[in-house]
mmCIF file of C-alpha atoms in Angstrom:
data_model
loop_
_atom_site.group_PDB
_atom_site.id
_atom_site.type_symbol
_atom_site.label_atom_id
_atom_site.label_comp_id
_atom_site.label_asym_id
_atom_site.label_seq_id
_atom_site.Cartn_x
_atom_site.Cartn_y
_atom_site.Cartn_z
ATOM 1 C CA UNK A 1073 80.024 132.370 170.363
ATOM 2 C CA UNK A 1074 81.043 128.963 170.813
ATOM 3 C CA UNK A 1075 77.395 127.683 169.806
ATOM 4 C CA UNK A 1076 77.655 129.542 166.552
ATOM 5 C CA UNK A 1077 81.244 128.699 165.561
ATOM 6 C CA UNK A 1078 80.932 125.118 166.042
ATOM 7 C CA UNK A 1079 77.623 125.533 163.681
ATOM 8 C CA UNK A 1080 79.458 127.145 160.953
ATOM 9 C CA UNK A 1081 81.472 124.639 161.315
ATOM 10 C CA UNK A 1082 79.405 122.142 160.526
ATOM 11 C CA UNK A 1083 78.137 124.088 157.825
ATOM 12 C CA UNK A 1084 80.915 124.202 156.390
ATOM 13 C CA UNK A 1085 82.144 120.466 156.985
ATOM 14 C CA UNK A 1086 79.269 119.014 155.438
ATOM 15 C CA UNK A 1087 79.553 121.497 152.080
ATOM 16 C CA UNK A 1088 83.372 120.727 151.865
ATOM 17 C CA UNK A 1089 82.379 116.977 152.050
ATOM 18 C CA UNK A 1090 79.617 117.344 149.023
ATOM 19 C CA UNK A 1091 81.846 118.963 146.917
ATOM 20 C CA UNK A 1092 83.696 116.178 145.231
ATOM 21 C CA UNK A 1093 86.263 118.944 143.113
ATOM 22 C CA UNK A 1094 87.381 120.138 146.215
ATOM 23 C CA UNK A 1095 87.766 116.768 147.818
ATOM 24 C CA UNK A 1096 89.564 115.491 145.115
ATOM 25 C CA UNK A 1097 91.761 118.208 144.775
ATOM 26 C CA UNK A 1098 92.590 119.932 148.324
ATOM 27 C CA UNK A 1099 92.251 115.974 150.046
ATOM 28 C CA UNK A 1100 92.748 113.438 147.519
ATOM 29 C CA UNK A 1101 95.853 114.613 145.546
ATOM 30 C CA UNK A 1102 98.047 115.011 147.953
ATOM 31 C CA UNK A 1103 97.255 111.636 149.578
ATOM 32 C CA UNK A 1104 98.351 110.344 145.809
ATOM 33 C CA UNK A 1105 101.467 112.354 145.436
ATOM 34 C CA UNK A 1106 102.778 111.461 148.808
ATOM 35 C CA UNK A 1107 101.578 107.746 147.680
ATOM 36 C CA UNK A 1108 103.789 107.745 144.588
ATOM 37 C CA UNK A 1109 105.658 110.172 143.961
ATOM 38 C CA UNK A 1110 108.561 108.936 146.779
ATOM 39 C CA UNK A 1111 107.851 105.227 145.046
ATOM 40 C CA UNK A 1112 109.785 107.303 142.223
ATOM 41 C CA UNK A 1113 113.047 108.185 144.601
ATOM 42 C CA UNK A 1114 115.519 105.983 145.374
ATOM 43 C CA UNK A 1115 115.521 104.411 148.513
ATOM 44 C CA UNK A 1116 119.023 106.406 149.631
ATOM 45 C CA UNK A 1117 119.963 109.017 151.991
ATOM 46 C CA UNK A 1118 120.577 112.649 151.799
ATOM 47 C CA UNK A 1119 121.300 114.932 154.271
ATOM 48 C CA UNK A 1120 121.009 112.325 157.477
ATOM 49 C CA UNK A 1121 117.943 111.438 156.240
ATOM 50 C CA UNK A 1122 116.199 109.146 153.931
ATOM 51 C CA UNK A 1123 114.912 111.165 150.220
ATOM 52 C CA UNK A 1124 111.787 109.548 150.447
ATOM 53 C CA UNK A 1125 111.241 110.408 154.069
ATOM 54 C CA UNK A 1126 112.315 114.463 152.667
ATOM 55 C CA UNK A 1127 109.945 114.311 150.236
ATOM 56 C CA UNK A 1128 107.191 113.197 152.683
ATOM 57 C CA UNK A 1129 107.991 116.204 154.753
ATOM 58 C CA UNK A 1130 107.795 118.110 151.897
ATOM 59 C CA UNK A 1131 104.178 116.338 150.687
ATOM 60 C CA UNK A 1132 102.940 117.814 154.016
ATOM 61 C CA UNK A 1133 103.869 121.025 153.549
ATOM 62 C CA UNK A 1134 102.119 120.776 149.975
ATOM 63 C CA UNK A 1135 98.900 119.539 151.709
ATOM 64 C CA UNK A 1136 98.652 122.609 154.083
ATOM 65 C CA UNK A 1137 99.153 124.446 151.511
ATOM 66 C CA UNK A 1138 96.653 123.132 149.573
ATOM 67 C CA UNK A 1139 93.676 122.985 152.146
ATOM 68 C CA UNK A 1140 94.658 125.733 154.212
ATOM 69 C CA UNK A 1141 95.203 128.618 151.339
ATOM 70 C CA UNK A 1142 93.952 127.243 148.006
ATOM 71 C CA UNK A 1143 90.831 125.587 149.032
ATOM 72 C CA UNK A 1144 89.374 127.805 151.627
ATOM 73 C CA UNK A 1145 90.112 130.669 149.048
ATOM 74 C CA UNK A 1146 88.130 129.458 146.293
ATOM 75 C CA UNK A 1147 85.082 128.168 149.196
ATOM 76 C CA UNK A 1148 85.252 132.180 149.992
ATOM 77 C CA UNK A 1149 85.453 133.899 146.475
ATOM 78 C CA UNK A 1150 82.991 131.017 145.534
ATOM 79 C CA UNK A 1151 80.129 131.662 148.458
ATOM 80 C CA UNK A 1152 80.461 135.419 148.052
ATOM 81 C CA UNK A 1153 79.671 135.126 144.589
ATOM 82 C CA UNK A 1154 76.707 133.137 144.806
ATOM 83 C CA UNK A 1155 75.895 135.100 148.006
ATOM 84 C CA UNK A 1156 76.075 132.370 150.374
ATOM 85 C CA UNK A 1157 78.148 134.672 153.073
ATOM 86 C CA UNK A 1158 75.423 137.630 152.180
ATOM 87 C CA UNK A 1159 73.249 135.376 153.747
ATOM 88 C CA UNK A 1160 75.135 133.757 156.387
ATOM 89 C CA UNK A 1161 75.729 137.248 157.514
ATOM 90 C CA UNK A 1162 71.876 137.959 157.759
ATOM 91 C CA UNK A 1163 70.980 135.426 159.950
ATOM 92 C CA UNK A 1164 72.107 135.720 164.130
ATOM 93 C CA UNK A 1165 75.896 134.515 163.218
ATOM 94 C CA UNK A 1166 78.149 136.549 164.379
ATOM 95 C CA UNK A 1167 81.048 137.902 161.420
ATOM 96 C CA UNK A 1168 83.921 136.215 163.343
ATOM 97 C CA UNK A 1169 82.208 132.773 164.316
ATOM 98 C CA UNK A 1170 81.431 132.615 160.286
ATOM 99 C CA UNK A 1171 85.101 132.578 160.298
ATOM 100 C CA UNK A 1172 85.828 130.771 162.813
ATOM 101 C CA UNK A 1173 84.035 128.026 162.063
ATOM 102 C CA UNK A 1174 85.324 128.298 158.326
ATOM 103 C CA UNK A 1175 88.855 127.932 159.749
ATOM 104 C CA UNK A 1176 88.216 125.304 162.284
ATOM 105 C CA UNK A 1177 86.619 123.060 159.528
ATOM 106 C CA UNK A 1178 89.708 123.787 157.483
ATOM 107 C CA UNK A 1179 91.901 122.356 160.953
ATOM 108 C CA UNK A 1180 90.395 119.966 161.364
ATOM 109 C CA UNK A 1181 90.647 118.442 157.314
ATOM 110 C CA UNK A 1182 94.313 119.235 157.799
ATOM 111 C CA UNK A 1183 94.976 117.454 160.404
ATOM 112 C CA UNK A 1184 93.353 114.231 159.213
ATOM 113 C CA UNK A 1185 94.878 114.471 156.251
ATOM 114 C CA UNK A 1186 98.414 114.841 158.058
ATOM 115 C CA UNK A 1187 97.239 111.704 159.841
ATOM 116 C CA UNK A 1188 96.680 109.715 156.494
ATOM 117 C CA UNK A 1189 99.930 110.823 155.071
ATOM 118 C CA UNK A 1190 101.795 109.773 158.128
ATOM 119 C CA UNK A 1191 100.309 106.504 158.012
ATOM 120 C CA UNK A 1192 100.339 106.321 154.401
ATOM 121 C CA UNK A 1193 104.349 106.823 154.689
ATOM 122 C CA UNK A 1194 104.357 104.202 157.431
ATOM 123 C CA UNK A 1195 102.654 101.784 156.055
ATOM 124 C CA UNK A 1196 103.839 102.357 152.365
ATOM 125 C CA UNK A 1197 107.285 103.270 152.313
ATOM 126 C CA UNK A 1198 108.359 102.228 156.088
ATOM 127 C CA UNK A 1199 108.970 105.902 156.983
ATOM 128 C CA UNK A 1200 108.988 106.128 160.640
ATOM 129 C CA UNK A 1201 106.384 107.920 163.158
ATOM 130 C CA UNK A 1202 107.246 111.381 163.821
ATOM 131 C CA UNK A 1203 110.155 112.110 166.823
ATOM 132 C CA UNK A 1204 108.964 115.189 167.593
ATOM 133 C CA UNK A 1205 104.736 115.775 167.312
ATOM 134 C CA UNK A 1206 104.097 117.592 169.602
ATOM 135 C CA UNK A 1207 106.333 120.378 167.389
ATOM 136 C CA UNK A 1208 104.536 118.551 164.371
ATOM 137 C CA UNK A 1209 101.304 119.499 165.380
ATOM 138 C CA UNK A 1210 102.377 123.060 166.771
ATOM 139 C CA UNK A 1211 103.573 124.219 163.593
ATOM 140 C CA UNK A 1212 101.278 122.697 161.418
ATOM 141 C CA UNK A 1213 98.241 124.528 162.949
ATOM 142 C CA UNK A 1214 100.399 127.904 162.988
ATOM 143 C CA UNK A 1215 101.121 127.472 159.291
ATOM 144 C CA UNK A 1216 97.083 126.630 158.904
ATOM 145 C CA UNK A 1217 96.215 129.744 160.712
ATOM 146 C CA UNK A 1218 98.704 131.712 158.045
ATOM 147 C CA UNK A 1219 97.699 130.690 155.066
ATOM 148 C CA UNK A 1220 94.032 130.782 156.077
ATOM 149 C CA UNK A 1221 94.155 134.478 157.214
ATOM 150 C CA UNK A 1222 96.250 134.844 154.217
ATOM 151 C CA UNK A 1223 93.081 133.445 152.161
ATOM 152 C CA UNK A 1224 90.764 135.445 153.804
ATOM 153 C CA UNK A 1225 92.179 138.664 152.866
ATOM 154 C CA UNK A 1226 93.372 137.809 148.924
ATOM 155 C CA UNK A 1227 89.501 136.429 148.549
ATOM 156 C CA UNK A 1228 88.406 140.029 148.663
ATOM 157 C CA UNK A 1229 90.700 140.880 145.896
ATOM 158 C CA UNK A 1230 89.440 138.520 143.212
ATOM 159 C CA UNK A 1231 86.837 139.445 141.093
ATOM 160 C CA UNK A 1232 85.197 136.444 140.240
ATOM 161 C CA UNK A 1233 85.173 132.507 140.312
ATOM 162 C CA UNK A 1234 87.429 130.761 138.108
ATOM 163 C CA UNK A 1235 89.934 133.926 138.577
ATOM 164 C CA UNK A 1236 91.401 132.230 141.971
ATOM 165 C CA UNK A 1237 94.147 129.948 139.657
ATOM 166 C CA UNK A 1238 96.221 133.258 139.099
ATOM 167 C CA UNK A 1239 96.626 133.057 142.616
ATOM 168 C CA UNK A 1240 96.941 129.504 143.753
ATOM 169 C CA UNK A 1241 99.180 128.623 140.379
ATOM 170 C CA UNK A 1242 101.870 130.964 141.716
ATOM 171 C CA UNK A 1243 101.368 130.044 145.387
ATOM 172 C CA UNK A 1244 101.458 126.700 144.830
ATOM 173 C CA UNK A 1245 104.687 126.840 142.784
ATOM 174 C CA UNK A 1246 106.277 128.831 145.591
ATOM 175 C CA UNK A 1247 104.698 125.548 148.483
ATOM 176 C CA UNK A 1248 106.187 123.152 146.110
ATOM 177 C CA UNK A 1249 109.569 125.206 145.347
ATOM 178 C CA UNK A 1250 110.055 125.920 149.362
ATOM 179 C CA UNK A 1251 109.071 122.693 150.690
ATOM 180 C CA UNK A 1252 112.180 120.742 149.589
ATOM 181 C CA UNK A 1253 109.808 119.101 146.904
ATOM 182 C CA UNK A 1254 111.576 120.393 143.672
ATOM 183 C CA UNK A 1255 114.922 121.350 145.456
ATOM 184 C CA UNK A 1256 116.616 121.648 148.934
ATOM 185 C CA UNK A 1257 116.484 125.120 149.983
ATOM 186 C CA UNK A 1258 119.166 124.299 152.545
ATOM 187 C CA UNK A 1259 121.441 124.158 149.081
ATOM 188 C CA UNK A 1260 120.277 127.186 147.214
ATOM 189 C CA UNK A 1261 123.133 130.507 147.280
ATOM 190 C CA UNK A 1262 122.431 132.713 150.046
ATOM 191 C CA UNK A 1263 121.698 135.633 148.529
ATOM 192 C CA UNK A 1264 118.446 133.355 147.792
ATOM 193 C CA UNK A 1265 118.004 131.526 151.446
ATOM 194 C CA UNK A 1266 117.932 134.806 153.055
ATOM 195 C CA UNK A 1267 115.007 136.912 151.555
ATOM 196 C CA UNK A 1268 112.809 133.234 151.413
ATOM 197 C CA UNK A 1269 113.725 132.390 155.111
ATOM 198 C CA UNK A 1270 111.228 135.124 155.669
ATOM 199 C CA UNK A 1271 108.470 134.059 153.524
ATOM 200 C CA UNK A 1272 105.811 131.640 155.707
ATOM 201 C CA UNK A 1273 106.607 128.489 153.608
ATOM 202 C CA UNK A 1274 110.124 128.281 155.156
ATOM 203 C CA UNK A 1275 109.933 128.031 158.473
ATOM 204 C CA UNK A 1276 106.853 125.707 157.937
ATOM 205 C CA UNK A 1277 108.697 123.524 155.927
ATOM 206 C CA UNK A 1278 111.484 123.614 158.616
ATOM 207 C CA UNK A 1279 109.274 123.048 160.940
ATOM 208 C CA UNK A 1280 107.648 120.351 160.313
ATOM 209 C CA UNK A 1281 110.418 118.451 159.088
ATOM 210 C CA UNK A 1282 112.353 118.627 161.946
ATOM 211 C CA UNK A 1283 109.666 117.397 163.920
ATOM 212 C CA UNK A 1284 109.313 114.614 161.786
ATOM 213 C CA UNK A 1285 113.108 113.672 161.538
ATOM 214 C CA UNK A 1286 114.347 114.741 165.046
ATOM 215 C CA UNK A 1287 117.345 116.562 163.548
ATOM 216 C CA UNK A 1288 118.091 120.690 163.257
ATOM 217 C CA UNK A 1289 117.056 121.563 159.840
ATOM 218 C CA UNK A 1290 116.154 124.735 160.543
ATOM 219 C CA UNK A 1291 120.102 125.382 160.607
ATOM 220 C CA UNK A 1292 120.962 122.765 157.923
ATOM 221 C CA UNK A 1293 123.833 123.962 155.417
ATOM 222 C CA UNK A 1294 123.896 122.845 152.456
ATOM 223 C CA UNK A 1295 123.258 118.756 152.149
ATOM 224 C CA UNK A 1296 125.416 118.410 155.502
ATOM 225 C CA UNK A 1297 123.828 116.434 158.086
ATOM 226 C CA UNK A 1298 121.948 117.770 161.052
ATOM 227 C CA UNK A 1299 121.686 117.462 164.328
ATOM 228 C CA UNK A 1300 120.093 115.650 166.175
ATOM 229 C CA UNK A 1301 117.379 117.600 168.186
ATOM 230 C CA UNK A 1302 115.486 116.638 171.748
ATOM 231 C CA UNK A 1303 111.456 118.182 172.223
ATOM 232 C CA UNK A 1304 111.921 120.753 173.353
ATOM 233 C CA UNK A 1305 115.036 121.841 171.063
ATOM 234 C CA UNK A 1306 112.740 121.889 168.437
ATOM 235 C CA UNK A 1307 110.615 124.505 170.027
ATOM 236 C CA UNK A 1308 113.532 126.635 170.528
ATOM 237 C CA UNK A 1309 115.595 126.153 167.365
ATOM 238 C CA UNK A 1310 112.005 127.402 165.726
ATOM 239 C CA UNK A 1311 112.342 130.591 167.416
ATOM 240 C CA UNK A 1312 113.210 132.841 164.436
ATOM 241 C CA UNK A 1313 110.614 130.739 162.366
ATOM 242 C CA UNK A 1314 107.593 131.456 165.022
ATOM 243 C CA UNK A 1315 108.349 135.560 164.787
ATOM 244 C CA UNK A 1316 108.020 134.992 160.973
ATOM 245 C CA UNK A 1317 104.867 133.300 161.097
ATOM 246 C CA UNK A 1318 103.158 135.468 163.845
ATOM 247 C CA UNK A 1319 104.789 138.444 161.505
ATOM 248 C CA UNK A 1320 103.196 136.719 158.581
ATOM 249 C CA UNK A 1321 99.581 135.971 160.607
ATOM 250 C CA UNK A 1322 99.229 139.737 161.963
ATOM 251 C CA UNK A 1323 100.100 141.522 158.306
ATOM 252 C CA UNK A 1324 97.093 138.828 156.783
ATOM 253 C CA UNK A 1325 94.456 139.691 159.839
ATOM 254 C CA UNK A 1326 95.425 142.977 158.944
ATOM 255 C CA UNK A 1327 95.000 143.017 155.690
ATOM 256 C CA UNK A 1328 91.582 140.824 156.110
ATOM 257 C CA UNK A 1329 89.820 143.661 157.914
ATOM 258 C CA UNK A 1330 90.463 146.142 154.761
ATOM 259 C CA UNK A 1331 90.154 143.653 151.724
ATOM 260 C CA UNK A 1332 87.362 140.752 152.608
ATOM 261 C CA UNK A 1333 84.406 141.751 151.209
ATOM 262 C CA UNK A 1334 80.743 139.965 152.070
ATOM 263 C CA UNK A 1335 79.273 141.302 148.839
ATOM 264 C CA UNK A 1336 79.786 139.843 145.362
ATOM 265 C CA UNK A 1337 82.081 141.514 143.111
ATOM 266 C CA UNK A 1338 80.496 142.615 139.288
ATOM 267 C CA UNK A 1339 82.644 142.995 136.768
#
């Protein structure tokens, strides 16, 4: 199994590579938004930390968004179509190394990515290194493992090509709503903070920016400042955020094994 994963993989690495939309798109723009976009900020603090060091946190939250949901979606509704995955299913791969090795290759672009934004912030803005990454790179590949699963099972409910946008508009105005990119969600009302604390973007958005800061923000109110957090603090303090996400991760598997669909969809 191991044998045919890491071929799918890559497969799949060398066709994400070639395909310069994608690249550009899923890889590139995020690299320029978390480039510029904090150049835009002023260079104050809010909340015990730093806005453009927020933002940052809240650029890679975008990014896994981006690679881990919206691009592997259209690479699935786009290979079924053209009956790529027909095909791959007709040779001596087995069904779960295809995806597998899909979601590995997808892991693995995240987490260089991450890498180049972290350095990017570093080295542009004079953001420092993560406190926590071992909790950085924990949730990271929980919320890739999500919104993967999550983009397994919506690819078998779009039709065509070109029809994934009415799905990855609205997702990824809810990433950049509920990764403290457009607002805070620490300062919305509650009525609002409670149902969203339950959607995956939340607690990956927590997540990873309390790894990255060191401070509680999982438990932030309002634009007060958090505390500060040790390693393994982080872990814990995540605890409600980890049910969410394994919540989240089962009800996609779930619905993966009743929706995906290896041939193309007429019509």
């Amino acid at each position: 199994m191991t044998a045919y994963t890491l071929a799918q993989f890559r497969l799949s690495h060398k066709l994400f590579w070639r395909t310069p939309a994608m690249v550009a798109m899923g890889f590139g723009f995020p690299l320029v938004v978390g480039g510029l976009f904090p150049l835009m900020m002023p260079d104050a603090a809010w909340g015990g930390a730093s806005v453009r060091a927020y933002l940052v946190t809240g650029v890679l939250v975008l990014s896994l968004g981006m690679l881990a949901f919206m691009n592997l979606l259209e690479v699935l509704v786009q290979r079924r179509q053209q009956l790529i995955l027909k095909r791959l299913r007709g040779t001596e791969l087995p069904d779960l190394a295809i995806f597998a090795g899909e979601i590995l290759c997808v892991t693995v672009v995240v987490l260089v990515q991450v890498t180049l934004l972290i350095a990017l912030a570093r080295v542009a803005h004079g953001i420092a290194l993560p406190v926590n990454p071992a909790l950085l790179i924990a949730t990271v590949i929980a919320g890739t493992a999500v919104f993967a699963a999550m983009a397994v099972a919506v690819s078998g409910r779009i039709p065509a090509q070109g029809m994934t946008v009415f799905v990855g508009l609205p997702f990824l105005l809810l990433t950049i709503g509920l990764s403290g990119l457009a607002y805070p969600v620490s300062q919305m009302p509650d009525w609002a903070q409670v149902p969203l604390s339950y959607l995956p973007f939340t607690p990956i958005a927590n997540g990873i920016r309390t790894a990255y800061l060191g401070q509680d923000f999982v438990h932030q109110q309002g634009s007060a400042v958090p505390a500060d957090i040790g390693v393994l603090e982080g872990f814990q303090v995540m605890g409600q955020g980890w049910i969410v996400l394994a919540v989240w991760l089962i009800a996609a598997l779930w619905a993966a094994t009743r929706w995906f669909k290896w041939e193309p969809r007429r019509g």
